XYZ file of C-alpha atoms in Angstrom:
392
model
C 2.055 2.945 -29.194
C 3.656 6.462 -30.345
C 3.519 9.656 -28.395
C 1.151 12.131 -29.318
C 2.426 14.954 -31.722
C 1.692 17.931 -28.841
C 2.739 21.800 -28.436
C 5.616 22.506 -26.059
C 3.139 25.100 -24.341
C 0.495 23.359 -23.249
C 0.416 20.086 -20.058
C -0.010 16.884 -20.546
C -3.371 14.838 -19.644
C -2.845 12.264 -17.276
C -5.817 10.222 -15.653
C -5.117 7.473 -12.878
C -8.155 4.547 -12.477
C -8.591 3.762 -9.218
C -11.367 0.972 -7.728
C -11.594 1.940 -3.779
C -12.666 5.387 -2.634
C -10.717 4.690 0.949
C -7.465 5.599 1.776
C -5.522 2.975 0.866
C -1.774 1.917 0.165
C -2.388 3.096 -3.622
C -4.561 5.743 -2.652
C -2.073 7.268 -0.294
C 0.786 6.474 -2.947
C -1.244 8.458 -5.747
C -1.623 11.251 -3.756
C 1.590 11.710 -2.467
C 3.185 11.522 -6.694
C 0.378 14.501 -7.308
C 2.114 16.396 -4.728
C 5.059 15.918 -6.631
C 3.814 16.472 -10.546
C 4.862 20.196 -11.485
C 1.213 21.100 -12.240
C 2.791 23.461 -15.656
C 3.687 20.277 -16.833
C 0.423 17.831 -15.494
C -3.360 18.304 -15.786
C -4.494 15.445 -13.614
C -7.159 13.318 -13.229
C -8.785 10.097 -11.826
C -11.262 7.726 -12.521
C -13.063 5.913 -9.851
C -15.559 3.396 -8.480
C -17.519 5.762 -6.128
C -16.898 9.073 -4.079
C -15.146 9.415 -0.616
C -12.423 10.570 1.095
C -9.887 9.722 -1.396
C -12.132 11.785 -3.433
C -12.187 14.743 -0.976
C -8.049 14.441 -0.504
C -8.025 14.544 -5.081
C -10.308 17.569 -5.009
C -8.071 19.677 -2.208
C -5.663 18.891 -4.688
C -6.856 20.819 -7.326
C -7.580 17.402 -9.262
C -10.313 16.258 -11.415
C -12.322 13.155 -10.559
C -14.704 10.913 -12.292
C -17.270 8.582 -10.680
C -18.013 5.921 -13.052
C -21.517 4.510 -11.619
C -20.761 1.198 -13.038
C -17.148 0.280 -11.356
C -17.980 -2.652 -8.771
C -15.451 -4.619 -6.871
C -16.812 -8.020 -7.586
C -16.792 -9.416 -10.815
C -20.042 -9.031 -12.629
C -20.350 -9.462 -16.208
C -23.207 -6.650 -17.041
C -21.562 -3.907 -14.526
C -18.073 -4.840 -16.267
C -19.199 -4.325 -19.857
C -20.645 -1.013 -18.744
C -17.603 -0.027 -17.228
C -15.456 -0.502 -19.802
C -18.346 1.785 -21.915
C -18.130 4.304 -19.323
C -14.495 4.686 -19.512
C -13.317 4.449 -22.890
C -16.338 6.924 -23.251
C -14.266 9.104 -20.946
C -10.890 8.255 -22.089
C -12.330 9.543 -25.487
C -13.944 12.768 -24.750
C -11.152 13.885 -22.473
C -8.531 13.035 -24.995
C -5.815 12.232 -22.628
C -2.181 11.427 -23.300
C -1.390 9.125 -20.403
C -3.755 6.435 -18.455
C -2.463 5.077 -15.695
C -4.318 2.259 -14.104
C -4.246 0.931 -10.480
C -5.298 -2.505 -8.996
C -5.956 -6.012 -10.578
C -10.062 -4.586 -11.895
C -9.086 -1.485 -12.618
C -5.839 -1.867 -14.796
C -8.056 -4.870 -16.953
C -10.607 -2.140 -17.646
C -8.530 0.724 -17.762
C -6.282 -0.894 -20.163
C -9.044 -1.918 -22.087
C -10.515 1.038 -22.092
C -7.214 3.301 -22.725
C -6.368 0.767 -25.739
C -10.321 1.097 -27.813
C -10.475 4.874 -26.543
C -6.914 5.629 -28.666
C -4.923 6.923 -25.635
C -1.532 7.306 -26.794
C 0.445 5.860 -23.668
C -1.071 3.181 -20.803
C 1.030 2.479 -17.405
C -0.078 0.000 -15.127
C 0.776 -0.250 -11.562
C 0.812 -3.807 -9.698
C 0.288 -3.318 -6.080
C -0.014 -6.865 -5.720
C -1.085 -9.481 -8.259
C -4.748 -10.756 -7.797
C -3.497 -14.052 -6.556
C -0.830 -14.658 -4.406
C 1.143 -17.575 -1.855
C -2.353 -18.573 -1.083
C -4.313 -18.524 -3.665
C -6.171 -22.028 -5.441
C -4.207 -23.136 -8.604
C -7.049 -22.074 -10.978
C -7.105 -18.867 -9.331
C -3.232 -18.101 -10.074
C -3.093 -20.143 -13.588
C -6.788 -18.053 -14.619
C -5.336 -14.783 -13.320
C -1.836 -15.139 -14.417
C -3.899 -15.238 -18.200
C -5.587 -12.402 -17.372
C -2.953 -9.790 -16.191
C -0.275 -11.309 -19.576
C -2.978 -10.342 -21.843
C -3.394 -6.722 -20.022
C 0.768 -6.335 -20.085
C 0.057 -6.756 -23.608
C -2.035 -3.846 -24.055
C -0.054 -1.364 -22.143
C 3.565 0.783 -22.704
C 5.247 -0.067 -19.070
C 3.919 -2.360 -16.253
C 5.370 -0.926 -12.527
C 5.989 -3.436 -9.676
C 6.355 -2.134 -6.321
C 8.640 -4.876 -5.681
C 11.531 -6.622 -7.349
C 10.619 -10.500 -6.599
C 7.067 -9.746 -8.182
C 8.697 -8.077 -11.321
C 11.378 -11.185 -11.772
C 8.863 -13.571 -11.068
C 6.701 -12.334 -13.495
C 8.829 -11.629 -16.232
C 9.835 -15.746 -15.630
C 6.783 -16.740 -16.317
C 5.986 -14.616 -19.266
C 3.446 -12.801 -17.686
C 5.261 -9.607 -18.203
C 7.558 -8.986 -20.429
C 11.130 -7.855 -19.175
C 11.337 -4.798 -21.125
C 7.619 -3.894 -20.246
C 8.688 -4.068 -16.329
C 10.487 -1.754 -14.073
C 10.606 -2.003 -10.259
C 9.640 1.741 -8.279
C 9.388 1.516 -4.483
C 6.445 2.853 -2.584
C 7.918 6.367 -0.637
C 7.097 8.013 2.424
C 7.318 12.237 3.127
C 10.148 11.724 4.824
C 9.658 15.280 6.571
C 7.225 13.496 8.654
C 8.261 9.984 8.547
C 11.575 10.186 10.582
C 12.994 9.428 13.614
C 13.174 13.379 14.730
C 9.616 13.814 14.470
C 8.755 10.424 16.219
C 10.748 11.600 19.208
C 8.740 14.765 19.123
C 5.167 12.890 18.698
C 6.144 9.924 21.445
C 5.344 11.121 24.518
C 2.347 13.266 23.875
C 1.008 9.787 22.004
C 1.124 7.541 24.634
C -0.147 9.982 26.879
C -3.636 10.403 24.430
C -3.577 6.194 24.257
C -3.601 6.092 27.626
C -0.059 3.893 28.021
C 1.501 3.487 31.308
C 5.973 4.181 31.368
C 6.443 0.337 31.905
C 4.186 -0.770 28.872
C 5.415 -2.775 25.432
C 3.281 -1.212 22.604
C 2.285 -3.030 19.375
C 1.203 -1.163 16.896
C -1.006 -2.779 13.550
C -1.461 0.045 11.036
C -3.745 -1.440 8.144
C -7.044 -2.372 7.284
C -9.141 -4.664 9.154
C -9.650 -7.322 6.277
C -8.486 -10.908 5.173
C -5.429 -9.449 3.340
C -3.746 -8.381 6.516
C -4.864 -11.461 8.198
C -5.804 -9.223 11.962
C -7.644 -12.126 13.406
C -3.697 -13.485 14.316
C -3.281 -10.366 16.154
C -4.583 -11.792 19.760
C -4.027 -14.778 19.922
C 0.109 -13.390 18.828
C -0.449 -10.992 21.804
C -1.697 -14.003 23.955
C 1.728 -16.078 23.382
C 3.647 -13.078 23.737
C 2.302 -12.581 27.754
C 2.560 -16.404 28.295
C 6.198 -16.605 26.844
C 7.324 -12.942 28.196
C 4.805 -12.650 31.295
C 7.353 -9.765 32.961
C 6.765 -7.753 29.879
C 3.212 -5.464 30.169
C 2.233 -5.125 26.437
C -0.711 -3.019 24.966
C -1.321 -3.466 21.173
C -2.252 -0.462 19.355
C -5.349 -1.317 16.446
C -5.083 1.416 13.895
C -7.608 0.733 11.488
C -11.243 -0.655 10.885
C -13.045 -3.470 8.344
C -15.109 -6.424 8.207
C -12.969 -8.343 11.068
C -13.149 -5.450 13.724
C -15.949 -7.263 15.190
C -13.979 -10.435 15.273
C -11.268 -9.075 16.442
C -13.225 -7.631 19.461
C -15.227 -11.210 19.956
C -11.625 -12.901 20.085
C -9.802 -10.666 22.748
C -12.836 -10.720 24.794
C -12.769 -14.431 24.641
C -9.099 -14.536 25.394
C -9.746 -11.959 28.377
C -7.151 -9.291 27.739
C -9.277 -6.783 25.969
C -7.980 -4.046 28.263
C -4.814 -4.990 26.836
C -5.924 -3.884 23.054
C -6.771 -0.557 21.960
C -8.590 -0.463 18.699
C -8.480 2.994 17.732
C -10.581 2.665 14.547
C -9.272 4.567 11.134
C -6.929 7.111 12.147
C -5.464 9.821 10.329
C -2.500 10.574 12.220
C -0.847 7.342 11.633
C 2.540 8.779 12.636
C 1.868 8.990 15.810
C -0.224 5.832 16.329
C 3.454 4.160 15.250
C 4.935 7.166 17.202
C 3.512 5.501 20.759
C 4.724 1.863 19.790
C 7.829 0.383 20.371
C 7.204 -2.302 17.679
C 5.010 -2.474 14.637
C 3.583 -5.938 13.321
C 1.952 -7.069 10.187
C 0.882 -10.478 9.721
C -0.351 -9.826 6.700
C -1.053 -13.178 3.841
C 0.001 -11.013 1.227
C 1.672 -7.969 0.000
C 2.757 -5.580 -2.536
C 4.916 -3.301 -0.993
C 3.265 -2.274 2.303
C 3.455 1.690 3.222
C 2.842 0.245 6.737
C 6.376 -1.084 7.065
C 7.678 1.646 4.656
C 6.680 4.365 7.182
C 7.764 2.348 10.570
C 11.192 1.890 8.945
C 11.861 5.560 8.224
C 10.472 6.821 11.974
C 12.994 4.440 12.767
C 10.613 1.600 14.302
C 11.604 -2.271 13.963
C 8.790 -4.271 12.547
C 7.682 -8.205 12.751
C 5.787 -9.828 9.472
C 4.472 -11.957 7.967
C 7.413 -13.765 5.520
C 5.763 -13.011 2.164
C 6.302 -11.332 -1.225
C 6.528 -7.559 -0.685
C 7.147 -7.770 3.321
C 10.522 -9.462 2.270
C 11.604 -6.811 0.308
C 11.203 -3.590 3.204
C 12.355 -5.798 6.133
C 16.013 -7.380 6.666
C 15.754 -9.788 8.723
C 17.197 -9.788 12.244
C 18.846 -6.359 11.064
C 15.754 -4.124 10.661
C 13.036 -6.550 12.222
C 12.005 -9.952 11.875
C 10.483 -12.132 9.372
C 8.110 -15.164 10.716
C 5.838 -18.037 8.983
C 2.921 -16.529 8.212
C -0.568 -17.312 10.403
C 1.536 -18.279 13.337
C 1.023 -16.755 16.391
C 4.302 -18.084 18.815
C 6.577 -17.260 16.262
C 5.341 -13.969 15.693
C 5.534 -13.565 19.817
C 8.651 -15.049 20.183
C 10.365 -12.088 17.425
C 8.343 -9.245 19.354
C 9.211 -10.418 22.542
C 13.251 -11.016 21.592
C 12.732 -7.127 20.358
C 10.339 -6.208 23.189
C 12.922 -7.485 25.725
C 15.734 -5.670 25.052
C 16.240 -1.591 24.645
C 19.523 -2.228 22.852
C 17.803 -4.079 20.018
C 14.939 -2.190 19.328
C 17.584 1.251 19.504
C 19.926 -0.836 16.970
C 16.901 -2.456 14.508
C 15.427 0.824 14.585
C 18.540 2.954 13.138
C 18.890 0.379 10.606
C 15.775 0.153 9.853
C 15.712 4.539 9.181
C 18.554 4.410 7.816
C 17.504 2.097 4.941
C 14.327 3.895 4.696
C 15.491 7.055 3.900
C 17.903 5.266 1.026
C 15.094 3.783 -0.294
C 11.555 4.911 0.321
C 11.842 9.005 -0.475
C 8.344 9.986 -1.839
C 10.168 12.431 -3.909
C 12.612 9.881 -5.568
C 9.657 7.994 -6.424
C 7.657 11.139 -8.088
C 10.693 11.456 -10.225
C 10.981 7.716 -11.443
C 7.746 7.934 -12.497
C 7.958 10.975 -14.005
C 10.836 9.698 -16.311
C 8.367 6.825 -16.971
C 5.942 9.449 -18.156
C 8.685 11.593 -20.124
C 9.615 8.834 -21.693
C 6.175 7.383 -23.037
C 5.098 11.076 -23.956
C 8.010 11.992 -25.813
């Protein structure tokens, strides 16, 4: 696909397809490369399933955004066909340069879309392939189909994380020259160990946490991706394997499982030990108040969650999967355990739990790296030569 033959005085017409209205990882991530964009260079846009508050956060942006009535998380054969109506009806009309399409849905349709509507340069972004460690073979081989033929139909495919890029390029899913690897980033104005020093105290002061307690924090949403319903019975093992330590987890977040989640510490009788503080916007300090952050999630593209512990300087405990892999080093910035088991996951939060010295020494590391590697404004840039380059 060529660039478009444009005037040097007018901006280029970008339009990101989103599914979710929430504030999620690529939610946040979009917003925080629109904060970036010189807007004499950008008129932005997105397309997306439904309003909300990602749809508020676009709007105080000065950005465009289109509800397509038709976009439905499921698959459904009649609502898909109309989406892909409804936006390479938009893609046409609006005459854009640039789609760039989010999510495993979204970037089949918006690819679709972008390629029948004429749109001169597609980018998709992979957050996380549609199948994963844990997925049914059908599932991977029918999906693995699916996202070659959409690689096909676009200028540059973006993985958040190297092992997902190599593996797919492999496999001929994507081609090598199609791929490029850019990292998630965090503002690090606010994610850094300066302002977590400020936020600490005044945090576990609104949480309600005593001088002698061990805090867990979970950042994420309550859902089978992040796999929460581990998240007692791991606190559980931690008391019976560390019983001097006095640990409070911190539940930042909410989703189908809260209610599980709330049926299973009752059960285990150390609700007063676990704070779910539902969805929070101040998730710096939520990790501010916690000594340790954990994610024992089933699978990953590049999680912010660990992203933004790292650069407040915050050791973490995961889940060993794709994406996880990539933000932690293991034993140096936090620990990697099997995933969906609970006494390993206690044992690593205890051994950092237990000892000041290694949280003090993971945590430097662990800022240290992130501000190497994660810098919102690094990222904006990489893309940005992504964009220069497709447009010409």
């Amino acid at each position: 696909m060529g660039a478009p033959n444009r005037k040097r005085n007018t901006r280029w017409k970008v339009c990101h397809v989103h599914l979710l209205p929430i504030m999620s990882g690529p939610q946040h991530s979009t917003i925080e490369l629109f904060k970036q964009l010189p807007p004499e260079n950008y008129e932005l846009s997105v397309a997306m399933a439904a309003p909300g508050e990602f749809q508020m956060r676009l709007e105080a942006l000065g950005v465009r955004v289109h509800c397509c009535q038709h976009l439905v998380r499921g698959i459904s054969p009649l609502y898909d066909a109309r989406s892909l109506v409804e936006l390479t009806r938009l893609f046409r009309r609006e005459a854009y340069d640039l789609v760039h399409t989010h999510s495993s849905k979204t970037g089949v349709l918006g690819r679709v879309a972008a390629r029948l509507a004429g749109v001169p340069a597609i980018v998709h972004h992979v957050r996380g392939f549609a199948f994963h460690e844990f997925s049914a073979t059908l599932t991977r081989i029918g999906f693995s189909a699916i996202e070659a033929l959409g690689a096909r139909l676009c200028d540059r495919v973006i993985f958040v994380n190297n092992e997902e890029r190599i593996w797919a390029a492999q496999k001929g899913i994507v081609p090598e020259k199609r791929g490029c690897t850019i990292y998630n980033g965090a503002d690090l104005d606010i994610y850094c160990p300066a302002e977590r020093h400020r936020l600490r105290n005044r945090a576990r002061v609104e949480f309600e946490l005593a001088e002698g307690h061990s805090v867990i924090a979970f950042v994420g949403r309550l859902w089978d991706q992040k796999h929460p319903q581990v998240l007692v019975p791991t606190l559980v093992e931690l008391i019976r394997q560390f019983p001097h330590l006095d640990p409070v987890l911190l539940i930042a977040g909410d989703g189908p499982l809260q209610e599980e989640i709330m049926r299973i510490s009752r059960a285990s009788g150390i609700e007063e030990r676990v704070r779910l503080l539902g969805w929070r916007n101040d998730v710096p300090a939520v990790m501010s108040a916690a000594d340790v952050l954990y994610l024992p999630s089933l699978w990953e593209g590049l999680p912010r969650t660990l992203i933004e512990a790292a650069c407040l300087g915050i050791p973490a405990v995961a889940a060993d999967v794709k994406g996880n892999r990539e933000v932690i080093v293991d034993r140096e910035t936090g620990f990697l355990v099997p995933p969906k088991e609970a006494a390993s996951a206690a044992s690593a939060l205890g051994e950092i739990l237990n000892s000041p010295q290694t949280q003090s020494t993971m945590g430097l590391a662990a800022s240290e790296r992130g501000r190497l590697l994660y810098d919102a404004r690094q990222t904006a840039r990489t893309i940005e030569r992504v964009y220069s380059e497709l447009l010409g």
